[in-house]
Short mmCIF file of C-alpha atoms in Angstrom, two decimals:
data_model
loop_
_atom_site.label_atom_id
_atom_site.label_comp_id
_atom_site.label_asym_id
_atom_site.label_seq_id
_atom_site.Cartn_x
_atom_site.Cartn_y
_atom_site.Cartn_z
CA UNK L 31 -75.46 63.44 53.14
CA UNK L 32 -73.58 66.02 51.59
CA UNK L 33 -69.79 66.71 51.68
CA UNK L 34 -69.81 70.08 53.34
CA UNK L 35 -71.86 69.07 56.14
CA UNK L 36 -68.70 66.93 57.09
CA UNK L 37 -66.75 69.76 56.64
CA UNK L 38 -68.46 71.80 59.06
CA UNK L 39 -67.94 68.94 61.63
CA UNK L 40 -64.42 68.39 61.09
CA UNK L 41 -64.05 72.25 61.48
CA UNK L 42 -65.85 72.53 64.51
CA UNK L 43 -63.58 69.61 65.79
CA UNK L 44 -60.64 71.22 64.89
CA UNK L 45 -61.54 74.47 66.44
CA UNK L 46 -62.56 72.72 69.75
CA UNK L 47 -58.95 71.11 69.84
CA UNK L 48 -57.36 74.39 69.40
CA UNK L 49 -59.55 75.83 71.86
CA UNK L 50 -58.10 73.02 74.70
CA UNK L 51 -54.17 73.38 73.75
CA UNK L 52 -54.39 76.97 74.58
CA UNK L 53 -56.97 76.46 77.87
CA UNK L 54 -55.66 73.52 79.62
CA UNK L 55 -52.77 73.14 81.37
CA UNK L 56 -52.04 70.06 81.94
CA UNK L 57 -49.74 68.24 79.29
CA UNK L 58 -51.80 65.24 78.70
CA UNK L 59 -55.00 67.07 77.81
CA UNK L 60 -53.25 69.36 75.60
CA UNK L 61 -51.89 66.23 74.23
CA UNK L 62 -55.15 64.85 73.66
CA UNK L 63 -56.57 68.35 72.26
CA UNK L 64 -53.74 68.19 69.61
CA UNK L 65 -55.38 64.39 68.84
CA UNK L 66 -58.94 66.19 68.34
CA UNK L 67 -57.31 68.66 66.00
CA UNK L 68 -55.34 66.06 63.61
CA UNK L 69 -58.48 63.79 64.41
CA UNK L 70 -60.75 66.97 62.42
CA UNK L 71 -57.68 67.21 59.61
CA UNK L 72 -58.38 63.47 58.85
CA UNK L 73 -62.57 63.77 58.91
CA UNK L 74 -61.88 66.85 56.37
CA UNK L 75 -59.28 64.01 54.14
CA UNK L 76 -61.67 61.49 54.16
CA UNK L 77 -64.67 63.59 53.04
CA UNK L 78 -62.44 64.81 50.32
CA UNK L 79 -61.14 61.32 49.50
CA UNK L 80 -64.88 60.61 49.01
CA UNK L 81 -66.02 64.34 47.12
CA UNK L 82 -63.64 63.49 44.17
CA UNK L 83 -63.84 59.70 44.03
CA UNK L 84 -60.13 58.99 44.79
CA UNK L 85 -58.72 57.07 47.45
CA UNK L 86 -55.44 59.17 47.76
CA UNK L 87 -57.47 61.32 50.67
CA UNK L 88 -57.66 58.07 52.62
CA UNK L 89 -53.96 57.06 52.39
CA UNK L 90 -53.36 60.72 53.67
CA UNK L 91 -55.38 60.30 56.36
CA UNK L 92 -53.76 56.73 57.41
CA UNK L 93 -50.24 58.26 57.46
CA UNK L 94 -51.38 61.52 59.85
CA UNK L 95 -52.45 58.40 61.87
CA UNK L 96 -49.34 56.67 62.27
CA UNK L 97 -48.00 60.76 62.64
CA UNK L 98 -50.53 61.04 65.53
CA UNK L 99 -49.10 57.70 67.18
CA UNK L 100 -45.70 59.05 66.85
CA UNK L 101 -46.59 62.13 68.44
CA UNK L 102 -48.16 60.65 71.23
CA UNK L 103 -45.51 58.16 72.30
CA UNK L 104 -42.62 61.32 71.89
CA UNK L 105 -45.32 63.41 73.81
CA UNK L 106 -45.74 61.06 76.80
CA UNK L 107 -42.17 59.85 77.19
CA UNK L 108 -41.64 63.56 77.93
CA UNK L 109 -44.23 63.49 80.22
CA UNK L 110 -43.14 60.41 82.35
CA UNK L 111 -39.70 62.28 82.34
CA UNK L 112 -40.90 65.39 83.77
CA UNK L 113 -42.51 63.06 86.29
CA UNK L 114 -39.55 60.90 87.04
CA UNK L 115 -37.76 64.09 87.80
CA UNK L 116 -40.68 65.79 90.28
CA UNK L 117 -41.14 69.04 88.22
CA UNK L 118 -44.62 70.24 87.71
CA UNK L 119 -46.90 68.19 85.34
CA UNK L 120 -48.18 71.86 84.25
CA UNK L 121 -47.32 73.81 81.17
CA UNK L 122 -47.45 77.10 83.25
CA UNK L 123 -44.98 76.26 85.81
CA UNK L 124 -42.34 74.85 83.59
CA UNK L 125 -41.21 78.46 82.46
CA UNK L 126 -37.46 77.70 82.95
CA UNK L 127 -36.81 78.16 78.94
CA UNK L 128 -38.46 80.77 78.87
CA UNK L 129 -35.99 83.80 78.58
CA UNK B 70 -84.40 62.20 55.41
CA UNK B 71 -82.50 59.73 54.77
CA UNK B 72 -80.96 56.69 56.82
CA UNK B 73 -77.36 57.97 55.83
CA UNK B 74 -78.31 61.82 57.29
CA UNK B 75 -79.65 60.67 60.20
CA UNK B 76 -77.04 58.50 61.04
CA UNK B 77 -74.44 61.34 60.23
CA UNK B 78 -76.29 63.79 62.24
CA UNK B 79 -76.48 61.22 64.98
CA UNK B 80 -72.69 60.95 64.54
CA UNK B 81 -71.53 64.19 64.20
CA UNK B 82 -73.25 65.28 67.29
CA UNK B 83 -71.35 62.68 69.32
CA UNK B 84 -68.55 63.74 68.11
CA UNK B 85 -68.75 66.95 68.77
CA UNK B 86 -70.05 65.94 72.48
CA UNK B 87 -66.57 63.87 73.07
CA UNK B 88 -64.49 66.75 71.39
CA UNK B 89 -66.47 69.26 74.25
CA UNK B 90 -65.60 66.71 76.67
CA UNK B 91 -61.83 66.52 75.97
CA UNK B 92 -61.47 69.77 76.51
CA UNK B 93 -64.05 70.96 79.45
CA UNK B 94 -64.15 67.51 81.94
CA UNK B 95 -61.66 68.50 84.73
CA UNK B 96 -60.01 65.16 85.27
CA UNK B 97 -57.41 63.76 82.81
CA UNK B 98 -59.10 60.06 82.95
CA UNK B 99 -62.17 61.39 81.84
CA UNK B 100 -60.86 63.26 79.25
CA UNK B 101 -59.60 60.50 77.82
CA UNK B 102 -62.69 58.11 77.96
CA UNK B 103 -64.57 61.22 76.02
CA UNK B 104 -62.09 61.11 73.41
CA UNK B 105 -62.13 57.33 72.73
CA UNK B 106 -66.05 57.87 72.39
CA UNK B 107 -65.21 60.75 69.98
CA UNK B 108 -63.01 58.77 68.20
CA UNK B 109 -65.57 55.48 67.90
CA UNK B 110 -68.13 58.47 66.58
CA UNK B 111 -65.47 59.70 64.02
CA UNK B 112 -65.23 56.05 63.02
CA UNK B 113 -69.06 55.78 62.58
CA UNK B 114 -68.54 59.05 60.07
CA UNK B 115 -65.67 57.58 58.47
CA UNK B 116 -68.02 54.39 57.41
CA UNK B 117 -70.64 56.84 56.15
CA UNK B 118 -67.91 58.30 54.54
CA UNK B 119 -67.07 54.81 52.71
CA UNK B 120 -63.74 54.36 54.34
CA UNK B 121 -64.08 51.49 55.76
CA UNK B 122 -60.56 50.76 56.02
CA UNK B 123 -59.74 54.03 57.66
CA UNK B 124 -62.80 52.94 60.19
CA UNK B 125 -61.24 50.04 60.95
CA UNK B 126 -57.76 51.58 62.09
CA UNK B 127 -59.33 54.21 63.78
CA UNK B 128 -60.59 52.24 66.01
CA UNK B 129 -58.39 49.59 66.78
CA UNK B 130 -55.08 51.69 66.55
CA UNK B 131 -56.38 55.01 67.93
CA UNK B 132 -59.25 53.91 70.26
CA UNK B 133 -57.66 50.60 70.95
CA UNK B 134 -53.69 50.92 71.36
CA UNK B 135 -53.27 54.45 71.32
CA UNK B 136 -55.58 55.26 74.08
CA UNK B 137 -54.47 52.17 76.16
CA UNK B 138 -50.82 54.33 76.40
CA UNK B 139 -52.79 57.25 77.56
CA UNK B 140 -54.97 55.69 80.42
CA UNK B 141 -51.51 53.86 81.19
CA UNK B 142 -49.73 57.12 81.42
CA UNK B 143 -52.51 58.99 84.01
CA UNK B 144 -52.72 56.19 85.76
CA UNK B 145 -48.92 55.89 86.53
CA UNK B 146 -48.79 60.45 86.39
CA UNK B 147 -51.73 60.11 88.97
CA UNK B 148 -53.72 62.84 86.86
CA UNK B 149 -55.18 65.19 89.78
CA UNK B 150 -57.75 67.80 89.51
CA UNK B 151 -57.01 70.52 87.76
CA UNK B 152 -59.21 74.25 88.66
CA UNK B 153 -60.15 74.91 85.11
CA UNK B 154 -61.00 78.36 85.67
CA UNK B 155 -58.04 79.14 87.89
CA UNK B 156 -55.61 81.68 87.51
CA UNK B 157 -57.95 84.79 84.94
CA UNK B 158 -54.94 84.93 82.74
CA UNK B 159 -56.18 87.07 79.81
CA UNK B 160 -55.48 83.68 77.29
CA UNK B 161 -58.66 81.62 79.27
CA UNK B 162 -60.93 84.74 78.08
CA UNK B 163 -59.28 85.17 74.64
CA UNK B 164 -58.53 81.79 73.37
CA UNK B 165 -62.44 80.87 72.92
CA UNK B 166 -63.44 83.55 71.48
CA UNK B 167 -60.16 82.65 69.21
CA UNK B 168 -61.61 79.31 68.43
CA UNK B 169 -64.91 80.77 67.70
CA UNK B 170 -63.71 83.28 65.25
CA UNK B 171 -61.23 80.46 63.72
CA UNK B 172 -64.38 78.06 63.54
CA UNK B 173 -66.78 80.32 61.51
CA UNK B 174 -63.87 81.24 59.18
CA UNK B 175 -63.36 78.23 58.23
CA UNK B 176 -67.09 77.25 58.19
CA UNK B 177 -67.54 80.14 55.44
CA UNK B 178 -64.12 79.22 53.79
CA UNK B 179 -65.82 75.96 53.02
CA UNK B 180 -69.13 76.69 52.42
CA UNK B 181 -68.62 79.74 50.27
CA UNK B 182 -66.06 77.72 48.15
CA UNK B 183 -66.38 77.70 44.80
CA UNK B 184 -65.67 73.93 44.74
CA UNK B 185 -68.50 72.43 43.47
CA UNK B 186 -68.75 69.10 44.86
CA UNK B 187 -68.89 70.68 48.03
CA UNK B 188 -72.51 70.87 47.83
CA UNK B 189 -72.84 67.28 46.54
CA UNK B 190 -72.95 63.89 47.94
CA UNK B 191 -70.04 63.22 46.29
CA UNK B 192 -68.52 60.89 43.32
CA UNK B 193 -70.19 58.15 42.18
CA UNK B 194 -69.36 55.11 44.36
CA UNK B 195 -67.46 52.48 42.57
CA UNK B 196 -67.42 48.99 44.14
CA UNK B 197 -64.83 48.10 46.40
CA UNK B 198 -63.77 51.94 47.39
CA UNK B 199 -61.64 51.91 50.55
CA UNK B 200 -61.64 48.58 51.33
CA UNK B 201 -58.26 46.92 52.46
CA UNK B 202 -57.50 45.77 49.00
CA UNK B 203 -57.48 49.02 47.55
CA UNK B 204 -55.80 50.87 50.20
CA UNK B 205 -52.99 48.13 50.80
CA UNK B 206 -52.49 48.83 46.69
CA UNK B 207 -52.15 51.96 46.86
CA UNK B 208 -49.69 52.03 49.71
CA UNK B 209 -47.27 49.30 48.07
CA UNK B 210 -47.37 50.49 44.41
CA UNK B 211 -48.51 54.60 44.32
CA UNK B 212 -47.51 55.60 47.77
CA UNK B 213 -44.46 53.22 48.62
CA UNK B 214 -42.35 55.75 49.42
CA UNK B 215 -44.37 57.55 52.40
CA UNK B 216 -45.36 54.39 53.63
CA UNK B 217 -41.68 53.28 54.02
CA UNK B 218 -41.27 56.52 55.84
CA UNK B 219 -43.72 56.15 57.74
CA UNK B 220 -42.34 52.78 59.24
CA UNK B 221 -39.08 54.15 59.87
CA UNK B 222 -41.03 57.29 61.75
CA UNK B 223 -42.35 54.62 64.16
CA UNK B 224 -39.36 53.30 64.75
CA UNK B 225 -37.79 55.84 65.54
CA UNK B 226 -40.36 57.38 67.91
CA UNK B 227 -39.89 54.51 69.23
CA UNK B 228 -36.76 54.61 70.15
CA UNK B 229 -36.96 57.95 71.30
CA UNK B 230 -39.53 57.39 73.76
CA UNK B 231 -37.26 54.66 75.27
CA UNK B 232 -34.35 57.09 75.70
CA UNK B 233 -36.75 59.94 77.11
CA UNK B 234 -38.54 58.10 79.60
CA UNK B 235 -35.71 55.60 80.71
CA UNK B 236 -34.09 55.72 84.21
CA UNK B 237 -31.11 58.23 84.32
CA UNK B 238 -28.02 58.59 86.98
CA UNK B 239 -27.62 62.12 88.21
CA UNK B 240 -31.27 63.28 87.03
CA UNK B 241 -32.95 61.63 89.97
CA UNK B 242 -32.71 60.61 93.58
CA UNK B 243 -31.29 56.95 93.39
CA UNK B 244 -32.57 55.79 96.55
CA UNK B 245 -33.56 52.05 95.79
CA UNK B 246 -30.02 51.72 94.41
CA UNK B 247 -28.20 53.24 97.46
CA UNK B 248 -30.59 51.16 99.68
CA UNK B 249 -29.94 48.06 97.76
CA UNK B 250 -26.22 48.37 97.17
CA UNK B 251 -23.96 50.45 99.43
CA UNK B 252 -25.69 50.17 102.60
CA UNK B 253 -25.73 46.40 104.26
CA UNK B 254 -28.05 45.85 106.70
CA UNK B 255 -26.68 45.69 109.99
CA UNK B 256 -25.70 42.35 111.75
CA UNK B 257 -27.87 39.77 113.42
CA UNK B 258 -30.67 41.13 111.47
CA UNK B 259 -31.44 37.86 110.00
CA UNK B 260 -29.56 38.57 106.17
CA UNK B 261 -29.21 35.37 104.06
CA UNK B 262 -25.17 36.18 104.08
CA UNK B 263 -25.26 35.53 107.68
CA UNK B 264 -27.70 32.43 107.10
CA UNK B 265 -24.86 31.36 104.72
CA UNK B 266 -22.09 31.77 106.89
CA UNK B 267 -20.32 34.18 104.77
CA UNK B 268 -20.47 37.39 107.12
CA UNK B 269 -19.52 37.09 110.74
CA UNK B 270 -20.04 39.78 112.79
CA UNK B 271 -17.21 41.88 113.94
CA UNK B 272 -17.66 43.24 117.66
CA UNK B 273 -15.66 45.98 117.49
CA UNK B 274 -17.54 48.05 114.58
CA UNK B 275 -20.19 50.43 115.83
CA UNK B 276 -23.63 48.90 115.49
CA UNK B 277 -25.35 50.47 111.65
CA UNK B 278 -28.44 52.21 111.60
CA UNK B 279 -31.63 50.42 110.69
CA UNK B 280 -32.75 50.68 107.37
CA UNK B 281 -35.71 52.14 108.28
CA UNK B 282 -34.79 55.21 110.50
CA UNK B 283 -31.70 56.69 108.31
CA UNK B 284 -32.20 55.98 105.23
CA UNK B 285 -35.21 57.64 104.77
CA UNK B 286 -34.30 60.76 105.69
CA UNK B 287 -32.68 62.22 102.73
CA UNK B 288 -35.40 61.68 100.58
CA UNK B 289 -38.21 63.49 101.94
CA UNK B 290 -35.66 66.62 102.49
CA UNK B 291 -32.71 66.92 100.13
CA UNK B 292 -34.68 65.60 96.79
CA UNK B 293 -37.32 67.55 94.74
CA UNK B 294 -38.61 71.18 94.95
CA UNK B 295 -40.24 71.78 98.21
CA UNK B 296 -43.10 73.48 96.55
CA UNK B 297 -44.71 70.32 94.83
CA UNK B 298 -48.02 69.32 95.59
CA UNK B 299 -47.71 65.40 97.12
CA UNK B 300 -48.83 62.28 95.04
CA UNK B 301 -52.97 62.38 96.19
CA UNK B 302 -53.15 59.30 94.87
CA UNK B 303 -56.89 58.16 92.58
CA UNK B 304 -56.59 59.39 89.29
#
């Protein structure tokens, strides 16, 4: 199969991810929308990794992992917080920084 | 057609199923089952890819441990239905047609690239390309240096999620501390102390309230903003 084909998907990936962080509200699914967009940066890696032979595209794409597993575990230690402290689990209500 | 297209077509359209799924299925639990089948779909691309390495982690650090932390975390949140098309703000109308626009730029961006093994099915495969030996190689001679950093990243996410998501004083209502500590139950109430013989009653203090009747109290009134939806429970 050719390389741009996997392109296309991991653009189309990427563009539904960016599509959910700014419709959802809830933190957790915008979480997992910004794992669907670093999920499409590492299909795109990969295929790239694999257009030119080298396997520099693949370490890339194994360090945005461990990035992604960062993010997560920063992402939902907030969230538990804003749940220990009964605010709002929604993005919408929690306006307080917001000048 | 080949075995390998049909496979990636196969692929790619599950993929592209879960990614839909993330974003339109309503209830958080769901959303994450779809993305652990877009992510074992991404893996199956990944293989066709010849990454078999990368396969590998994908699916047993991202689909296995990383999505184990989310169904923890809606399970202990409590998820709750969200209205998806609630509220008509003007960013629900404009944010998909946003996506659209930013998906067939990039589609032409990489089609229309003057990159010519774009087209093709890529280099020619030598043996033993992104296996673990190759990869682990790479990381400890080439690419020592992120790999280092990336071990000290996780450690100190780590870390950090420990001191976000820990218990604080002040931040909270401590009412199992209160009821634990400060308050003793009252007498002849059956209290191991008593059982020991190390509390006697004294007859002249007023009789306490029952743990159950005044205690409770502040909790339901003084803690929280009044306006919060209560726990439904079910995810």
């Amino acid at each position: 199969m050719w390389i741009g084909g996997y392109l296309v998907v991991s653009a189309l990936v990427f563009c539904t991810g960016a599509a959910g962080v700014l419709i959802r509200r809830n933190p957790l699914v915008i979480l997992l929308c910004l794992e669907l967009m670093l999920n499409g940066a590492n299909l795109a890696l990969v295929a790239f990794a694999r257009m030119w032979g080298g396997e520099a595209g693949q370490v890339f794409a194994l360090i945005v992992m461990v990035v992604a597993a960062c993010e997560v575990v920063v992402g939902l230690g907030l969230i538990v917080a804003l749940y220990r402290r009964r605010l709002p689990v929604d993005v919408d209500e929690l306006r307080e920084l917001q000048g | 057609m080949s075995p390998s297209a049909i496979l990636f077509f196969i692929a790619a359209i599950c993929a592209l199923t879960g990614a839909v799924g993330v974003v339109a299925l309503r209830n958080p639990f769901y959303s994450v089952l779809a993305l652990v089948f877009h992510l074992a779909s991404l893996a199956a691309l990944f293989l066709l890819l010849r990454a078999e390495f990368v396969a590998a982690a994908q699916v047993i650090v991202y689909a296995g441990a990383v999505m184990v932390l989310y169904v923890f975390v809606v399970a202990y949140i409590g998820g709750g239905q969200e209205p998806l098309t609630a509220g008509g703000t003007p960013l629900k109308i404009v944010s998909p047609l946003f996506a659209i626009a930013l998906a067939a730029e990039l589609c032409i961006a990489m089609l229309g690239t003057a990159l010519k093994g774009v087209s093709g099915k890529g280099a020619h495969y030598v043996l033993g390309f992104g296996t673990p030996g190759h990869i682990g190689r790479l990381f400890l001679t080439t690419y020592l240096f992120p790999f280092e950093l990336a071990s000290i990243l996780l450690l100190v996410a780590a870390v950090g999620a420990v001191v976000l998501a820990r218990r604080r004083r002040g931040l909270e209502p401590e009412i199992e501390l209160e009821r634990r500590v400060h308050i003793p139950r009252p007498a002849f109430t059956g209290t191991m102390a008593e059982a020991a013989g190390t509390r006697h009653a004294e007859p002249g203090l007023p009789e306490l309230p029952t743990p159950g009747e005044a205690e409770r109290e502040p909790l339901e009134s003084g803690s929280g903003p009044p306006d919060r939806a209560p726990f439904q429970g079910g995810w």
